[in-house]
Structures are given as structure tokens and as C-alpha cells.
Coordinates of C-alpha atoms in Angstrom, one line a residue:
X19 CA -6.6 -152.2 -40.1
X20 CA -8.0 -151.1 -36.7
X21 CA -8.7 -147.4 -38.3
X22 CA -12.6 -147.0 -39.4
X23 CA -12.5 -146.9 -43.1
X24 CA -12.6 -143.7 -45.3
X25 CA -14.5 -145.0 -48.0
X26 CA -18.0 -143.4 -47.8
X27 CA -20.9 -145.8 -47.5
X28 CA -22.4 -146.6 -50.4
X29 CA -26.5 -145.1 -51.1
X30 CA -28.6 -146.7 -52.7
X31 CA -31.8 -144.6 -54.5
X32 CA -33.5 -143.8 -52.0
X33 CA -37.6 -144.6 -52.0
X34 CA -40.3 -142.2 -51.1
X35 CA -43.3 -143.5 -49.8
X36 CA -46.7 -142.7 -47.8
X37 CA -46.8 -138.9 -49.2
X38 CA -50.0 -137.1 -47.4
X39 CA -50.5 -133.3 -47.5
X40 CA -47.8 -132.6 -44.8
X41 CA -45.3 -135.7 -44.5
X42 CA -43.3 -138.1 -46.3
X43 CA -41.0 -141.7 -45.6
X44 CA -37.9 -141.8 -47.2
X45 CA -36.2 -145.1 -47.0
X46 CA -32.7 -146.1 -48.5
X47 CA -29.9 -148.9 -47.9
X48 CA -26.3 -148.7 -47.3
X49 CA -23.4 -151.4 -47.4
X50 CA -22.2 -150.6 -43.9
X51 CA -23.8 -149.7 -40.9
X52 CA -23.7 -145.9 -40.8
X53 CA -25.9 -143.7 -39.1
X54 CA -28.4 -141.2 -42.1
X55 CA -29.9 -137.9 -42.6
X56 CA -32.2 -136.4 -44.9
X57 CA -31.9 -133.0 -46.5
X58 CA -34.7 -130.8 -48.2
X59 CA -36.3 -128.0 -49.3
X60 CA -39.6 -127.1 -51.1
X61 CA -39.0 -125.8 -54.7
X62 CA -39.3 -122.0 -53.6
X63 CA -36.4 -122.3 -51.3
X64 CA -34.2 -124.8 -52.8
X65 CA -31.1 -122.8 -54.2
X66 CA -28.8 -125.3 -56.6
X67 CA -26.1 -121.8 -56.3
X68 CA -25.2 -122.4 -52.5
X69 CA -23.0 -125.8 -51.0
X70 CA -26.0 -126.6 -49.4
X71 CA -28.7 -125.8 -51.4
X72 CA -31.1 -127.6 -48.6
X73 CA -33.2 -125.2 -45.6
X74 CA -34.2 -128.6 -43.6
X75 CA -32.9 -131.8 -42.5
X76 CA -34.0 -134.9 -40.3
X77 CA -31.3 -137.1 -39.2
X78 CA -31.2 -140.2 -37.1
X79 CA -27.6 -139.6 -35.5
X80 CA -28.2 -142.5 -32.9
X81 CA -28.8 -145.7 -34.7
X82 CA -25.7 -147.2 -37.2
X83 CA -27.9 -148.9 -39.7
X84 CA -27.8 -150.6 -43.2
X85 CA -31.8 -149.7 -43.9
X86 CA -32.9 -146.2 -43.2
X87 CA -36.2 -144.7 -42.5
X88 CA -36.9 -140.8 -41.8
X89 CA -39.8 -139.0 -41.4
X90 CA -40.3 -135.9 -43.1
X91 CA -43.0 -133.7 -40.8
X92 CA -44.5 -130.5 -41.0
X93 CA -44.4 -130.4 -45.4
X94 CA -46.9 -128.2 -47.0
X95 CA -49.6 -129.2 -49.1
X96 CA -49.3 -129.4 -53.0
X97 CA -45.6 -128.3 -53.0
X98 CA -42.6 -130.3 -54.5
X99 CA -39.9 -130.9 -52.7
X100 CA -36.0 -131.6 -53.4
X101 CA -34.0 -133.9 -51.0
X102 CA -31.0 -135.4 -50.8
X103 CA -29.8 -138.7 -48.3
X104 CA -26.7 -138.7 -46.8
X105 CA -25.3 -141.3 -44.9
X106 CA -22.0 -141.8 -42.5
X107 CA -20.2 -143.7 -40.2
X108 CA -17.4 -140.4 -40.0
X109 CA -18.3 -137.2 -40.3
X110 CA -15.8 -136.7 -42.7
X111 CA -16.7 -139.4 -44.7
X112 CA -20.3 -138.9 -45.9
X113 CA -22.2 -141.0 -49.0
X114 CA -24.8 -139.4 -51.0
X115 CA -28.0 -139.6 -53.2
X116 CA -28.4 -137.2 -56.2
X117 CA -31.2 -134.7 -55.6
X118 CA -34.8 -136.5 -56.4
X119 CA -37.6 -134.8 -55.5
X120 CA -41.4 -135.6 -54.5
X121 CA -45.0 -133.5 -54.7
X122 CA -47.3 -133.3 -51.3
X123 CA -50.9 -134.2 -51.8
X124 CA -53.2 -131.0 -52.1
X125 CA -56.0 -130.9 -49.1
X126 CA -58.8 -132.9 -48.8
X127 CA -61.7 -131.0 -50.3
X128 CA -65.1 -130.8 -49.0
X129 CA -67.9 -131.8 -51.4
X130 CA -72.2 -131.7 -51.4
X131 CA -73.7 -134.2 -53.1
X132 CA -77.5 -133.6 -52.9
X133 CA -80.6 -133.3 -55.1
X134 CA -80.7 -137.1 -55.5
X135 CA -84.0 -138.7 -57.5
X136 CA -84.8 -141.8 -58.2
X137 CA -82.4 -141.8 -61.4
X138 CA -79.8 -139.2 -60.8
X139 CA -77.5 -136.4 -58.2
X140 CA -75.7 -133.3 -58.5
X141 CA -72.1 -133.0 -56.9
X142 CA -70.6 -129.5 -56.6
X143 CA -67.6 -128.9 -54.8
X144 CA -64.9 -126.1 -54.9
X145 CA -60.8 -125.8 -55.0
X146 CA -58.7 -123.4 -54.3
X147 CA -56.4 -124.1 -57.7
X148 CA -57.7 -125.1 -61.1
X149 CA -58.6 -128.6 -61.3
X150 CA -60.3 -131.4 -63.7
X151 CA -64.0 -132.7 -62.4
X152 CA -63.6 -136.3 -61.7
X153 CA -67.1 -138.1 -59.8
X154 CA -66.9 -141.6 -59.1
X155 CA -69.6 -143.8 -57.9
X156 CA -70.0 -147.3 -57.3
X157 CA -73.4 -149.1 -57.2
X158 CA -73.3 -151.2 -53.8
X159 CA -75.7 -154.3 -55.3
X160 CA -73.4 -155.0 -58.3
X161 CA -70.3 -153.6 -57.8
X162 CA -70.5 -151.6 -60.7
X163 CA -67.9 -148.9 -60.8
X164 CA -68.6 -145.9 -63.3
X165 CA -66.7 -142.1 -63.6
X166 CA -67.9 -139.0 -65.2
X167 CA -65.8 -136.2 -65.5
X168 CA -64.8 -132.9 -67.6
X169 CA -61.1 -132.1 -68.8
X170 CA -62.0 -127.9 -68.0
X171 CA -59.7 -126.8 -65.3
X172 CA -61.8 -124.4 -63.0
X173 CA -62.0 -123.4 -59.1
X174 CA -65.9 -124.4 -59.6
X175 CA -67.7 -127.5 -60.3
X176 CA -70.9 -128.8 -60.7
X177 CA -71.9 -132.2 -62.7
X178 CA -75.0 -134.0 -62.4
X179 CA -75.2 -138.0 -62.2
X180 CA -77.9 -139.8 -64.3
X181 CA -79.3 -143.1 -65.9
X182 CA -79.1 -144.3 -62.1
X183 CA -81.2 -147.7 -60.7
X184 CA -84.3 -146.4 -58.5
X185 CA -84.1 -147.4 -54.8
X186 CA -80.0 -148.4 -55.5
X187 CA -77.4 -147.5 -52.7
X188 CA -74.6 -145.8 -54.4
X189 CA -71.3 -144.5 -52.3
X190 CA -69.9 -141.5 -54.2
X191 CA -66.4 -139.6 -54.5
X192 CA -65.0 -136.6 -56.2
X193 CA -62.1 -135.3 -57.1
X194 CA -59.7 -133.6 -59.4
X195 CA -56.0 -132.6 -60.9
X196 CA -54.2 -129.8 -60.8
X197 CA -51.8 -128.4 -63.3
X198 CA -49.1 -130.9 -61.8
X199 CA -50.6 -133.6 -62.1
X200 CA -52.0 -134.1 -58.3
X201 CA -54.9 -135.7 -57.3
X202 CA -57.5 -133.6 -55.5
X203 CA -60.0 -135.3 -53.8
X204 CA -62.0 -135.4 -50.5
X205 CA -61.4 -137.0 -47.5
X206 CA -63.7 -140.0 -47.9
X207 CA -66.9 -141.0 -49.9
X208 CA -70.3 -140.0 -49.5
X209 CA -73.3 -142.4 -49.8
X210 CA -76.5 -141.7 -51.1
X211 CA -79.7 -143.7 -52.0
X212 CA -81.8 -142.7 -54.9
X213 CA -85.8 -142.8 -54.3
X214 CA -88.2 -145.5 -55.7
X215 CA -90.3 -144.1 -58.5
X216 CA -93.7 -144.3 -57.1
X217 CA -96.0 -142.0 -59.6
X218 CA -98.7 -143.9 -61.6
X219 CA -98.2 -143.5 -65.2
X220 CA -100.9 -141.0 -66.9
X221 CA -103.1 -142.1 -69.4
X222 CA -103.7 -140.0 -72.3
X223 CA -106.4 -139.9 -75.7
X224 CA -107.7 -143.2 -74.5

């Protein structure tokens, strides 16, 4: 009764949370108190043939725990990645997660939106993959939130806004997604006002 026991801990799924471009939080409980590690790979480099089909791993090796937390750092953009969490109060005696796997966020992108009227704008912005157009603006008096977009994958895009309120404050975003499904999109939103109309109407064949 005094030996440690040899029955692994038991995992439960872990949960992956707060993905940017280059990190992720993987979190998971265990029954016991056992110290926990994290092992992964991006899809490139992830070989299912070998014991260890993992290149990476971030361990917390100091703190016995039931809820784990690990940090992965230094991930690239856009990529899927494979892990596995493996938890254990022995060496020997290690409890394990199936392999699950998560996607990085693609880079903020950079976008112009200019050539605003008093009715309209043109956003253009480019990406290094193919990507859906996606431009979302919201008026700022009534809250009104309105997308257009086009399904066409391409590097290049380019739509123009109309049917806009003169003299209306309007915050603007764009973005995309890729062929995996990921969101593209840039850092944060632009705002723009559009002009009051001002011109006199002309009168004609009085």
C-alpha cells in the first residue's frame, strides 16, 4: 500500500483554446495528481510510422496536478498540427490522449479601404493563398451590421461598398477563407466616414 500506484492516470480529452498564428493552450484533467506534457508536430513532420511520431513537446515536470495547462509557442501560421497529452506520476506509468489535432490562424492581412463618397468605398487587399472576399461594415448610428462578399478564391481582391447613408460613420473589416476553412482577416477594423452630398440638383427643359 505504501508503493505509488501503477495504474496510469486517467486523461480526459484534452481542450484547445486561444489559437493565434503562432501559439496554442491545451488544457486537460486527470484523476490523480500527476505532473503533464504535450507532444506535437505540424502535419509535414508528423510521421504515424515511428514510436513517436511527435518532433516537439512542452512539459510541466514540476507541478503534480489534476488540471493541466501548456503553452504551445513558436507554431507557424496556417498549419495543422497533431498532438498528443501525456500525463504521469511514474515515468513508467504514463496516461494518454489519442492524437487530435488543431489549424493556426493564417496572418493578419493588411487592407486599403479608400475612395469613399457620400454613398459608397472600395476595399482591396491581397493574400498570399487563395481566399473568399468577405467585407464587413457596421453603421455606427444604428448598429446596423451588413456583409458583402464573393465565393471566388483568388490572391487579389477588390469589391466596392454602396447604397451607404451620406455623412454616416461606418467601421469596416475584411477578410477571407482559405481552402481549410481558416479565417483570414486583418488585424483590426478600419473606419471611414462617407461625405455629405452637397451638389444642387440641375434643372433641365424647364
Amino acid at each position: 500500500a505504501a508503493l505509488p500506484s501503477l495504474v496510469p492516470p486517467f486523461v480526459e480529452k484534452p481542450v484547445v483554446s486561444n489559437v493565434t498564428d503562432s501559439s496554442a493552450t491545451i488544457n486537460w484533467k486527470t484523476n490523480i495528481k500527476s505532473y503533464g506534457s504535450v507532444a506535437y508536430a505540424d502535419e509535414a513532420t508528423f510521421d504515424i510510422t515511428k514510436d513517436n511520431p511527435y518532433i516537439s513537446e512542452a512539459a510541466d515536470t514540476i507541478n503534480k496536478l489534476t488540471n493541466h495547462e501548456l503553452v504551445l509557442l513558436n507554431l507557424k501560421p496556417n498549419t495543422r498540427y497533431h498532438f498528443m497529452v501525456r500525463s504521469f506520476s511514474l515515468p513508467e506509468v504514463v496516461g494518454k490522449s489519442i492524437d487530435l489535432t488543431f489549424v493556426t490562424e493564417a496572418l493578419k492581412i493588411q487592407a486599403n479601404v479608400g475612395n469613399v463618397t457620400n454613398n459608397s468605398f472600395k476595399a482591396s487587399w491581397t493574400t498570399v493563398e487563395p481566399t473568399t472576399s468577405v467585407v464587413e461594415y457596421r453603421n455606427l448610428k444604428t448598429g446596423e451590421l451588413v456583409q458583402k462578399s464573393s465565393e471566388t478564391k483568388t490572391t487579389i481582391h477588390e469589391i466596392v461598398v454602396d447604397d451607404l447613408t451620406p455623412g454616416t460613420s461606418y467601421t469596416v473589416n475584411v477578410f477571407g477563407l482559405n481552402t481549410k476553412g481558416n479565417k483570414i482577416s486583418i488585424a483590426s477594423s478600419v473606419r471611414i466616414t462617407t461625405s455629405i452630398d452637397i451638389t444642387p440638383p440641375k434643372i433641365t427643359s424647364l
